Amino acid sequence: MNAASPIVAPSAPTLVGMTRAELGDALRAIDTPEREIRMRVSQLWGWIYFHGARDFDKMLNIAKVVRGKLADRYTLARPEVTSAQVSSDGTRKWLIKMPPVDARDRGAEIECVYIPENSRGTLCVSSQVGCTLTCTFCHTGTQKLVRNLTSREIVQQLVVARDMIGDFPGLTRPTDGLLPSGEGVRAVSNIVFMGMGEPLFNVDNVAAAIDVLSDGDGLSLSKRRITVSTSGVVPEIPPLGERAGTMLAISLHAVRDDLRDTLVPLNKKYPIKELMNACRDYPGLSNARRITFEYVMLKGVNDSPAEARELVRLLKGVPAKINLIPFNPWPGTKYECSDWGTIETFSDIVFNAGYASPVRTPRGRDILAACGQLKSETEKTRARARMMAEEDGG
Ligand code: SAH
Ligand code: SF4
């Protein structure tokens, strides 16, 4: 080693995003007596997840010497937000840089999107960096998988979002752009796992994160307001239902196996029939707890009235909602979004069969925050910045 190189201490780990078990281990590592662990965990839990604390000194119900030991060994740091954008419709997109998890990891960058409505706000979180699947209409699918996110990194996305929109006690709300308002309305009331990645290829971390997100003493999100979206990893659907008990969304996009095989290649492994059986068995379904079927509208590919009727037949017997998503084009894609009239005809057929079939309003298009577009613009911006730096001789 070069004698002059400074010895840099590895940065202290943050407690933010930890599960109760992880906090217990962190407390053991500073020699907390076993009989105190439960109490200390719940004290830290309230400070971190209810109050959004950033400073150990504020935790006045924790003995000063314990606070000192915590501060010596840990931080309450959040991952860095390297870019924050607000759309003209109030949608916000944050690029979050996760520190490396081990010596081989170069640190992951993920995007997280916040969609405010009048009386609710939805956070769209990522579960992986990139995706191993290659759905042909999805831009994330063109990007290689870098890695699974840890449960801590999944939880940190909500903590960062609440920091950024002033949604912890004592913080002020930003004044630019729409935020939901009204008595008892929470700025982030819903979470959807519809960012980057396939959550059911990372079930352990997703389920552990959901435990933290839904814990009533902390972040307190209702499980009925957490939706996990999958392209159809059939064997992982029952474990998700049993362990996490959240709402489920299925990226269906086609009603015949031959077409779904090309749009969602995972269909070759788990065809529509198996997928529908797994849906029927999903625990806790009722008319008030329905599975959402996502259907991206691709011009001339899957948008005919016959396919709408087939969709209705396919969903028979499953408590279902249908979400029609106008295709969001990205540079280089061979698909186009269906015409508005075609989407309306499709939607009417589904609606007349008794299904709510909202067409998802495209949100945040001006900041490329829509489904399937995540990460792309950032990479382009980077490439542009690199090019400009090279032109400048930098
Ligand atoms: N991997 C999971 C969750 C992330 S994708 C899944 O596939 O379900 C979230 C949703 O965005 C999915 O329904 C996906 O099919 C949809 N999507 C992907 N690319 C899209 C695009 N270009 N336009 C519209 N929706 C897209
Ligand atoms: Fe992956 Fe979902 Fe995109 Fe398919 S649609 S490539 S599963 S992120």
Short mmCIF file of C-alpha atoms and ligand atoms in Angstrom, two decimals:
data_model
loop_
_atom_site.label_atom_id
_atom_site.label_comp_id
_atom_site.label_asym_id
_atom_site.label_seq_id
_atom_site.Cartn_x
_atom_site.Cartn_y
_atom_site.Cartn_z
CA MET A 1 0.00 0.00 0.00
CA ASN A 2 1.17 3.52 -0.74
CA ALA A 3 2.53 4.89 2.56
CA ALA A 4 0.99 8.31 1.92
CA SER A 5 -2.54 7.10 1.29
CA PRO A 6 -4.88 8.05 4.10
CA ILE A 7 -6.61 5.36 6.05
CA VAL A 8 -10.28 5.98 5.52
CA ALA A 9 -12.57 4.45 8.09
CA PRO A 10 -15.53 2.72 6.45
CA SER A 11 -18.53 4.98 6.85
CA ALA A 12 -20.70 4.10 9.81
CA PRO A 13 -23.85 2.15 8.96
CA THR A 14 -27.18 3.89 9.18
CA LEU A 15 -30.01 2.56 11.30
CA VAL A 16 -32.58 4.01 8.91
CA GLY A 17 -34.37 1.26 7.03
CA MET A 18 -33.50 -1.49 9.51
CA THR A 19 -36.02 -4.12 10.59
CA ARG A 20 -36.69 -4.67 14.29
CA ALA A 21 -34.39 -7.71 14.22
CA GLU A 22 -31.59 -5.70 12.59
CA LEU A 23 -31.97 -2.92 15.16
CA GLY A 24 -31.76 -5.57 17.89
CA ASP A 25 -28.46 -6.81 16.45
CA ALA A 26 -27.18 -3.24 16.15
CA LEU A 27 -27.95 -2.72 19.84
CA ARG A 28 -26.24 -5.98 20.81
CA ALA A 29 -23.14 -4.82 18.96
CA ILE A 30 -22.85 -1.88 21.38
CA ASP A 31 -23.18 -4.23 24.36
CA THR A 32 -26.79 -3.44 25.23
CA PRO A 33 -27.92 -5.94 27.87
CA GLU A 34 -30.29 -8.53 26.43
CA ARG A 35 -33.09 -7.57 28.84
CA GLU A 36 -33.09 -4.01 27.43
CA ILE A 37 -33.12 -4.90 23.75
CA ARG A 38 -36.89 -4.97 23.19
CA MET A 39 -37.45 -1.66 24.93
CA ARG A 40 -34.55 0.03 23.14
CA VAL A 41 -35.71 -1.29 19.78
CA SER A 42 -39.15 0.19 20.27
CA GLN A 43 -37.68 3.50 21.41
CA LEU A 44 -35.45 3.69 18.32
CA TRP A 45 -38.35 2.53 16.14
CA GLY A 46 -40.54 5.44 17.19
CA TRP A 47 -37.75 7.95 16.70
CA ILE A 48 -36.66 6.67 13.32
CA TYR A 49 -39.97 5.81 11.71
CA PHE A 50 -42.57 7.91 13.49
CA HIS A 51 -40.55 11.08 14.09
CA GLY A 52 -38.10 10.74 11.19
CA ALA A 53 -35.26 11.63 13.60
CA ARG A 54 -31.90 12.62 12.14
CA ASP A 55 -30.04 13.16 15.37
CA PHE A 56 -29.44 10.77 18.30
CA ASP A 57 -29.34 13.73 20.71
CA LYS A 58 -33.05 14.35 20.17
CA MET A 59 -33.90 10.90 21.53
CA LEU A 60 -34.40 12.12 25.06
CA ASN A 61 -36.02 8.96 26.41
CA ILE A 62 -32.83 7.05 25.65
CA ALA A 63 -30.06 7.30 28.26
CA LYS A 64 -27.31 9.72 27.27
CA VAL A 65 -24.60 7.09 27.46
CA VAL A 66 -26.56 4.79 25.14
CA ARG A 67 -27.11 7.68 22.73
CA GLY A 68 -23.36 8.31 22.79
CA LYS A 69 -22.58 4.69 21.99
CA LEU A 70 -25.13 4.69 19.17
CA ALA A 71 -23.65 7.84 17.69
CA ASP A 72 -20.11 6.41 17.87
CA ARG A 73 -21.05 3.37 15.89
CA TYR A 74 -24.03 4.33 13.70
CA THR A 75 -25.70 7.18 11.86
CA LEU A 76 -29.25 8.16 10.95
CA ALA A 77 -28.16 9.07 7.44
CA ARG A 78 -30.40 8.74 4.42
CA PRO A 79 -29.10 7.75 1.01
CA GLU A 80 -28.21 10.75 -1.12
CA VAL A 81 -30.79 12.26 -3.47
CA THR A 82 -28.71 13.09 -6.54
CA SER A 83 -31.52 14.57 -8.58
CA ALA A 84 -35.00 15.83 -7.72
CA GLN A 85 -37.54 16.83 -10.35
CA VAL A 86 -41.09 18.14 -10.10
CA SER A 87 -43.45 17.70 -13.03
CA SER A 88 -45.96 20.37 -14.04
CA ASP A 89 -48.65 17.98 -12.72
CA GLY A 90 -47.00 17.69 -9.30
CA THR A 91 -45.40 14.27 -9.86
CA ARG A 92 -41.96 14.14 -8.28
CA LYS A 93 -39.05 11.96 -9.29
CA TRP A 94 -35.97 11.38 -7.19
CA LEU A 95 -32.78 9.68 -8.18
CA ILE A 96 -31.38 8.03 -5.07
CA LYS A 97 -27.81 6.84 -4.73
CA MET A 98 -27.46 3.87 -2.45
CA PRO A 99 -24.05 3.39 -0.83
CA PRO A 100 -22.23 0.13 -1.70
CA VAL A 101 -23.47 -2.89 0.25
CA ASP A 102 -20.18 -4.78 -0.06
CA ALA A 103 -16.67 -4.42 -1.50
CA ARG A 104 -17.77 -5.52 -4.99
CA ASP A 105 -20.80 -3.26 -5.19
CA ARG A 106 -20.26 0.13 -6.82
CA GLY A 107 -23.36 1.58 -5.22
CA ALA A 108 -26.75 1.42 -6.86
CA GLU A 109 -28.80 4.24 -8.29
CA ILE A 110 -32.52 3.92 -8.36
CA GLU A 111 -35.50 6.07 -9.14
CA CYS A 112 -38.50 6.61 -7.03
CA VAL A 113 -41.63 8.44 -8.17
CA TYR A 114 -44.25 10.24 -6.09
CA ILE A 115 -47.70 10.81 -7.57
CA PRO A 116 -49.95 13.19 -5.61
CA GLU A 117 -53.70 13.27 -6.06
CA ASN A 118 -56.26 15.39 -4.24
CA SER A 119 -56.77 13.17 -1.25
CA ARG A 120 -53.98 10.65 -1.55
CA GLY A 121 -50.37 10.29 -2.59
CA THR A 122 -48.76 7.20 -4.10
CA LEU A 123 -45.09 6.33 -3.94
CA CYS A 124 -43.81 4.04 -6.66
CA VAL A 125 -40.79 2.15 -5.32
CA SER A 126 -38.16 -0.06 -6.92
CA SER A 127 -37.27 -3.56 -5.74
CA GLN A 128 -34.22 -4.22 -7.90
CA VAL A 129 -31.69 -2.20 -9.84
CA GLY A 130 -32.58 -3.10 -13.41
CA CYS A 131 -34.47 -6.32 -14.17
CA THR A 132 -33.55 -9.83 -15.33
CA LEU A 133 -36.74 -10.08 -17.35
CA THR A 134 -37.02 -8.70 -20.84
CA CYS A 135 -40.60 -7.61 -21.42
CA THR A 136 -40.36 -6.16 -24.91
CA PHE A 137 -42.34 -2.96 -24.22
CA CYS A 138 -40.46 -2.02 -21.02
CA HIS A 139 -37.37 0.13 -20.94
CA THR A 140 -36.20 -1.28 -17.62
CA GLY A 141 -36.20 -4.65 -19.40
CA THR A 142 -33.46 -3.43 -21.74
CA GLN A 143 -31.24 -2.72 -18.75
CA LYS A 144 -29.32 -5.56 -17.15
CA LEU A 145 -29.97 -6.49 -13.55
CA VAL A 146 -27.39 -4.92 -11.32
CA ARG A 147 -28.67 -6.36 -8.06
CA ASN A 148 -31.54 -6.89 -5.67
CA LEU A 149 -32.25 -4.05 -3.30
CA THR A 150 -31.99 -4.88 0.40
CA SER A 151 -35.06 -4.44 2.60
CA ARG A 152 -33.27 -1.46 4.12
CA GLU A 153 -32.93 0.22 0.73
CA ILE A 154 -36.59 -0.40 -0.06
CA VAL A 155 -37.69 1.20 3.23
CA GLN A 156 -35.28 4.10 2.74
CA GLN A 157 -37.19 5.08 -0.40
CA LEU A 158 -40.22 5.96 1.72
CA VAL A 159 -38.12 7.73 4.36
CA VAL A 160 -36.45 9.83 1.65
CA ALA A 161 -39.82 10.61 0.07
CA ARG A 162 -41.24 11.74 3.40
CA ASP A 163 -38.16 13.90 4.03
CA MET A 164 -38.49 15.48 0.60
CA ILE A 165 -42.18 16.33 0.93
CA GLY A 166 -41.91 17.41 4.55
CA ASP A 167 -44.02 14.55 5.83
CA PHE A 168 -42.36 13.93 9.20
CA PRO A 169 -43.37 15.94 12.30
CA GLY A 170 -41.63 19.31 12.36
CA LEU A 171 -40.78 19.42 8.66
CA THR A 172 -42.33 21.96 6.31
CA ARG A 173 -44.14 20.97 3.16
CA PRO A 174 -42.65 22.21 -0.11
CA THR A 175 -44.72 24.89 -1.83
CA ASP A 176 -43.90 23.95 -5.42
CA GLY A 177 -46.40 21.57 -6.96
CA LEU A 178 -49.49 19.79 -5.78
CA LEU A 179 -49.60 17.81 -2.53
CA PRO A 180 -52.68 16.06 -1.21
CA SER A 181 -54.53 17.99 1.45
CA GLY A 182 -57.38 17.57 3.88
CA GLU A 183 -58.00 16.43 7.41
CA GLY A 184 -56.08 13.25 8.24
CA VAL A 185 -54.75 12.87 4.68
CA ARG A 186 -51.23 11.54 4.53
CA ALA A 187 -48.86 12.82 1.89
CA VAL A 188 -47.79 9.24 1.13
CA SER A 189 -50.86 7.10 1.69
CA ASN A 190 -50.16 4.33 -0.83
CA ILE A 191 -47.15 2.39 -2.04
CA VAL A 192 -46.87 0.47 -5.29
CA PHE A 193 -43.95 -1.80 -6.18
CA MET A 194 -44.04 -0.66 -9.79
CA GLY A 195 -40.65 0.97 -10.13
CA MET A 196 -37.63 -0.88 -11.39
CA GLY A 197 -37.37 -4.63 -11.05
CA GLU A 198 -39.47 -7.72 -10.46
CA PRO A 199 -40.42 -7.73 -6.75
CA LEU A 200 -41.19 -11.45 -6.72
CA PHE A 201 -37.57 -12.23 -7.61
CA ASN A 202 -36.65 -10.49 -4.35
CA VAL A 203 -39.44 -11.70 -2.06
CA ASP A 204 -37.39 -11.95 1.15
CA ASN A 205 -36.35 -8.32 1.03
CA VAL A 206 -39.72 -7.12 -0.25
CA ALA A 207 -41.59 -8.96 2.55
CA ALA A 208 -39.16 -7.70 5.22
CA ALA A 209 -39.54 -4.15 3.91
CA ILE A 210 -43.34 -4.44 3.95
CA ASP A 211 -43.17 -5.44 7.62
CA VAL A 212 -41.36 -2.18 8.36
CA LEU A 213 -43.57 -0.03 6.12
CA SER A 214 -46.77 -1.36 7.65
CA ASP A 215 -45.70 -1.40 11.31
CA GLY A 216 -48.30 0.56 13.26
CA ASP A 217 -45.73 2.11 15.62
CA GLY A 218 -43.75 3.66 12.82
CA LEU A 219 -44.46 4.34 9.17
CA SER A 220 -47.93 2.80 9.60
CA LEU A 221 -48.98 2.20 6.01
CA SER A 222 -52.02 0.02 5.70
CA LYS A 223 -51.29 -3.27 3.90
CA ARG A 224 -54.39 -2.63 1.85
CA ARG A 225 -52.63 0.41 0.49
CA ILE A 226 -49.48 -1.46 -0.49
CA THR A 227 -49.58 -3.15 -3.90
CA VAL A 228 -46.94 -5.50 -5.25
CA SER A 229 -46.89 -5.74 -9.04
CA THR A 230 -45.55 -8.85 -10.73
CA SER A 231 -45.08 -9.97 -14.31
CA GLY A 232 -46.25 -13.40 -13.13
CA VAL A 233 -43.67 -15.28 -11.04
CA VAL A 234 -46.27 -17.94 -10.19
CA PRO A 235 -44.42 -19.93 -7.46
CA GLU A 236 -43.77 -16.75 -5.46
CA ILE A 237 -47.37 -15.53 -5.45
CA PRO A 238 -48.55 -17.77 -2.55
CA PRO A 239 -45.52 -16.91 -0.35
CA LEU A 240 -46.15 -13.21 -0.97
CA GLY A 241 -49.78 -13.61 0.04
CA GLU A 242 -48.89 -15.52 3.19
CA ARG A 243 -45.92 -13.47 4.31
CA ALA A 244 -46.78 -9.95 3.25
CA GLY A 245 -50.57 -10.02 2.81
CA THR A 246 -50.55 -6.97 0.56
CA MET A 247 -52.60 -6.23 -2.50
CA LEU A 248 -51.48 -7.86 -5.72
CA ALA A 249 -51.21 -6.50 -9.25
CA ILE A 250 -50.55 -8.70 -12.27
CA SER A 251 -48.95 -7.33 -15.42
CA LEU A 252 -51.12 -9.29 -17.81
CA HIS A 253 -50.95 -7.32 -21.09
CA ALA A 254 -52.21 -10.18 -23.27
CA VAL A 255 -55.02 -12.73 -23.17
CA ARG A 256 -53.39 -15.44 -25.34
CA ASP A 257 -50.24 -17.35 -24.52
CA ASP A 258 -48.67 -16.86 -27.96
CA LEU A 259 -48.85 -13.07 -27.66
CA ARG A 260 -47.98 -12.97 -23.96
CA ASP A 261 -44.94 -15.17 -24.69
CA THR A 262 -43.54 -12.35 -26.81
CA LEU A 263 -44.58 -9.38 -24.64
CA VAL A 264 -43.75 -10.94 -21.26
CA PRO A 265 -41.30 -13.77 -22.02
CA LEU A 266 -41.70 -15.16 -18.48
CA ASN A 267 -45.06 -16.43 -19.76
CA LYS A 268 -43.24 -19.29 -21.50
CA LYS A 269 -42.36 -20.58 -18.05
CA TYR A 270 -45.61 -19.70 -16.29
CA PRO A 271 -48.45 -19.55 -18.83
CA ILE A 272 -51.70 -17.64 -18.37
CA LYS A 273 -53.68 -20.59 -16.98
CA GLU A 274 -51.20 -21.22 -14.16
CA LEU A 275 -51.05 -17.52 -13.45
CA MET A 276 -54.82 -17.26 -13.19
CA ASN A 277 -54.95 -20.26 -10.85
CA ALA A 278 -52.41 -18.63 -8.55
CA CYS A 279 -54.54 -15.48 -8.60
CA ARG A 280 -57.70 -17.36 -7.68
CA ASP A 281 -55.91 -18.82 -4.65
CA TYR A 282 -54.45 -15.51 -3.45
CA PRO A 283 -55.43 -15.17 0.22
CA GLY A 284 -57.95 -12.64 1.42
CA LEU A 285 -59.63 -11.82 -1.88
CA SER A 286 -63.10 -10.32 -1.81
CA ASN A 287 -65.02 -7.67 -3.68
CA ALA A 288 -63.36 -5.12 -1.44
CA ARG A 289 -59.91 -6.68 -1.96
CA ARG A 290 -59.42 -7.27 -5.64
CA ILE A 291 -56.41 -8.13 -7.75
CA THR A 292 -55.45 -5.40 -10.21
CA PHE A 293 -54.75 -6.60 -13.73
CA GLU A 294 -52.50 -4.21 -15.60
CA TYR A 295 -52.90 -4.07 -19.34
CA VAL A 296 -50.63 -1.84 -21.40
CA MET A 297 -52.35 -0.59 -24.55
CA LEU A 298 -50.17 -1.35 -27.57
CA LYS A 299 -51.43 -0.16 -30.95
CA GLY A 300 -52.47 -3.02 -33.21
CA VAL A 301 -50.90 -5.59 -30.86
CA ASN A 302 -53.29 -6.32 -27.98
CA ASP A 303 -55.99 -3.67 -28.23
CA SER A 304 -58.85 -5.18 -30.27
CA PRO A 305 -62.47 -5.43 -29.02
CA ALA A 306 -62.18 -9.24 -29.29
CA GLU A 307 -59.27 -9.13 -26.85
CA ALA A 308 -61.27 -6.96 -24.46
CA ARG A 309 -64.06 -9.56 -24.49
CA GLU A 310 -61.55 -12.36 -23.99
CA LEU A 311 -60.09 -10.47 -21.03
CA VAL A 312 -63.50 -10.38 -19.39
CA ARG A 313 -63.89 -14.16 -19.92
CA LEU A 314 -60.45 -14.83 -18.52
CA LEU A 315 -61.10 -12.94 -15.30
CA LYS A 316 -64.38 -14.67 -14.55
CA GLY A 317 -64.49 -15.75 -10.92
CA VAL A 318 -61.55 -13.61 -9.81
CA PRO A 319 -62.26 -10.45 -7.80
CA ALA A 320 -60.51 -8.14 -10.24
CA LYS A 321 -59.90 -4.55 -11.24
CA ILE A 322 -58.50 -3.76 -14.64
CA ASN A 323 -56.02 -0.98 -15.11
CA LEU A 324 -55.51 0.07 -18.72
CA ILE A 325 -52.13 1.74 -19.11
CA PRO A 326 -51.44 3.87 -22.15
CA PHE A 327 -48.08 2.68 -23.46
CA ASN A 328 -45.25 5.07 -22.63
CA PRO A 329 -42.94 5.12 -25.60
CA TRP A 330 -39.17 5.23 -25.15
CA PRO A 331 -36.40 5.84 -27.70
CA GLY A 332 -35.87 2.80 -29.89
CA THR A 333 -39.10 0.95 -29.04
CA LYS A 334 -41.03 -0.72 -31.83
CA TYR A 335 -44.40 -0.19 -30.12
CA GLU A 336 -46.85 2.68 -30.22
CA CYS A 337 -49.60 3.61 -27.83
CA SER A 338 -53.12 2.69 -28.97
CA ASP A 339 -55.28 5.53 -30.27
CA TRP A 340 -57.55 7.16 -27.72
CA GLY A 341 -60.70 5.90 -29.42
CA THR A 342 -59.40 2.32 -29.36
CA ILE A 343 -58.62 2.60 -25.66
CA GLU A 344 -62.13 3.94 -25.02
CA THR A 345 -63.77 1.11 -26.93
CA PHE A 346 -61.68 -1.44 -25.02
CA SER A 347 -62.46 0.24 -21.73
CA ASP A 348 -66.21 0.36 -22.47
CA ILE A 349 -66.35 -3.39 -23.14
CA VAL A 350 -64.62 -4.10 -19.86
CA PHE A 351 -66.78 -1.58 -18.00
CA ASN A 352 -70.02 -2.95 -19.43
CA ALA A 353 -69.00 -6.39 -18.18
CA GLY A 354 -69.04 -4.96 -14.67
CA TYR A 355 -65.38 -4.13 -14.09
CA ALA A 356 -64.06 -0.79 -13.07
CA SER A 357 -61.53 -0.14 -15.80
CA PRO A 358 -59.84 3.16 -15.20
CA VAL A 359 -57.40 4.22 -17.85
CA ARG A 360 -54.30 5.26 -15.98
CA THR A 361 -53.74 8.93 -16.64
CA PRO A 362 -50.19 9.41 -17.75
CA ARG A 363 -48.45 11.35 -15.00
CA GLY A 364 -45.11 13.03 -14.88
CA ARG A 365 -44.46 12.54 -18.58
CA ASP A 366 -42.48 15.77 -18.80
CA ILE A 367 -39.95 14.39 -16.33
CA LEU A 368 -40.06 10.82 -17.73
CA ALA A 369 -41.47 9.49 -14.49
CA ALA A 370 -44.00 7.13 -16.04
CA CYS A 371 -44.10 3.35 -15.76
CA GLY A 372 -41.43 1.51 -17.65
CA GLN A 373 -39.33 4.58 -18.21
CA LEU A 374 -37.39 4.62 -14.99
CA LYS A 375 -33.66 5.13 -15.10
CA SER A 376 -33.65 5.79 -18.82
CA GLU A 377 -33.55 9.57 -18.75
CA THR A 378 -30.92 9.65 -16.07
CA GLU A 379 -28.70 7.46 -18.14
CA LYS A 380 -29.26 9.71 -21.12
CA THR A 381 -28.50 12.80 -19.06
CA ARG A 382 -25.31 11.15 -17.88
CA ALA A 383 -24.30 10.24 -21.41
CA ARG A 384 -25.00 13.83 -22.48
CA ALA A 385 -22.99 15.22 -19.58
CA ARG A 386 -20.09 12.91 -20.43
CA MET A 387 -20.21 13.98 -24.06
CA MET A 388 -20.22 17.65 -23.11
CA ALA A 389 -17.37 17.12 -20.68
CA GLU A 390 -15.39 15.41 -23.42
CA GLU A 391 -16.12 18.25 -25.85
CA ASP A 392 -14.91 20.71 -23.21
CA GLY A 393 -11.78 18.65 -22.84
CA GLY A 394 -12.86 17.80 -19.27
N1 SAH B 1 -41.71 -5.96 -12.74
C1 SAH B 1 -43.00 -5.69 -12.21
C2 SAH B 1 -43.14 -4.31 -11.61
C3 SAH B 1 -42.49 -3.16 -12.34
S1 SAH B 1 -43.16 -2.73 -13.90
C4 SAH B 1 -44.05 -5.92 -13.26
O1 SAH B 1 -43.70 -6.12 -14.42
O2 SAH B 1 -45.21 -5.96 -12.89
C5 SAH B 1 -44.62 -1.81 -13.43
C6 SAH B 1 -45.69 -1.76 -14.53
O3 SAH B 1 -45.29 -0.91 -15.60
C7 SAH B 1 -45.97 -3.12 -15.15
O4 SAH B 1 -47.34 -3.34 -15.29
C8 SAH B 1 -45.31 -2.97 -16.50
O5 SAH B 1 -45.81 -3.89 -17.39
C9 SAH B 1 -45.61 -1.54 -16.83
N2 SAH B 1 -44.79 -0.99 -17.92
C10 SAH B 1 -43.52 -1.31 -18.23
N3 SAH B 1 -43.10 -0.60 -19.30
C11 SAH B 1 -44.13 0.19 -19.66
C12 SAH B 1 -44.29 1.19 -20.68
N4 SAH B 1 -43.30 1.50 -21.52
N5 SAH B 1 -45.48 1.82 -20.75
C13 SAH B 1 -46.47 1.54 -19.87
N6 SAH B 1 -46.36 0.63 -18.88
C14 SAH B 1 -45.20 -0.04 -18.78
FE1 SF4 B 2 -39.01 -6.29 -15.54
FE2 SF4 B 2 -41.56 -5.53 -15.01
FE3 SF4 B 2 -40.13 -4.33 -16.96
FE4 SF4 B 2 -40.99 -6.83 -17.29
S1 SF4 B 2 -42.26 -4.98 -17.05
S2 SF4 B 2 -38.91 -6.05 -17.76
S3 SF4 B 2 -40.77 -7.64 -15.22
S4 SF4 B 2 -39.67 -4.28 -14.77
#
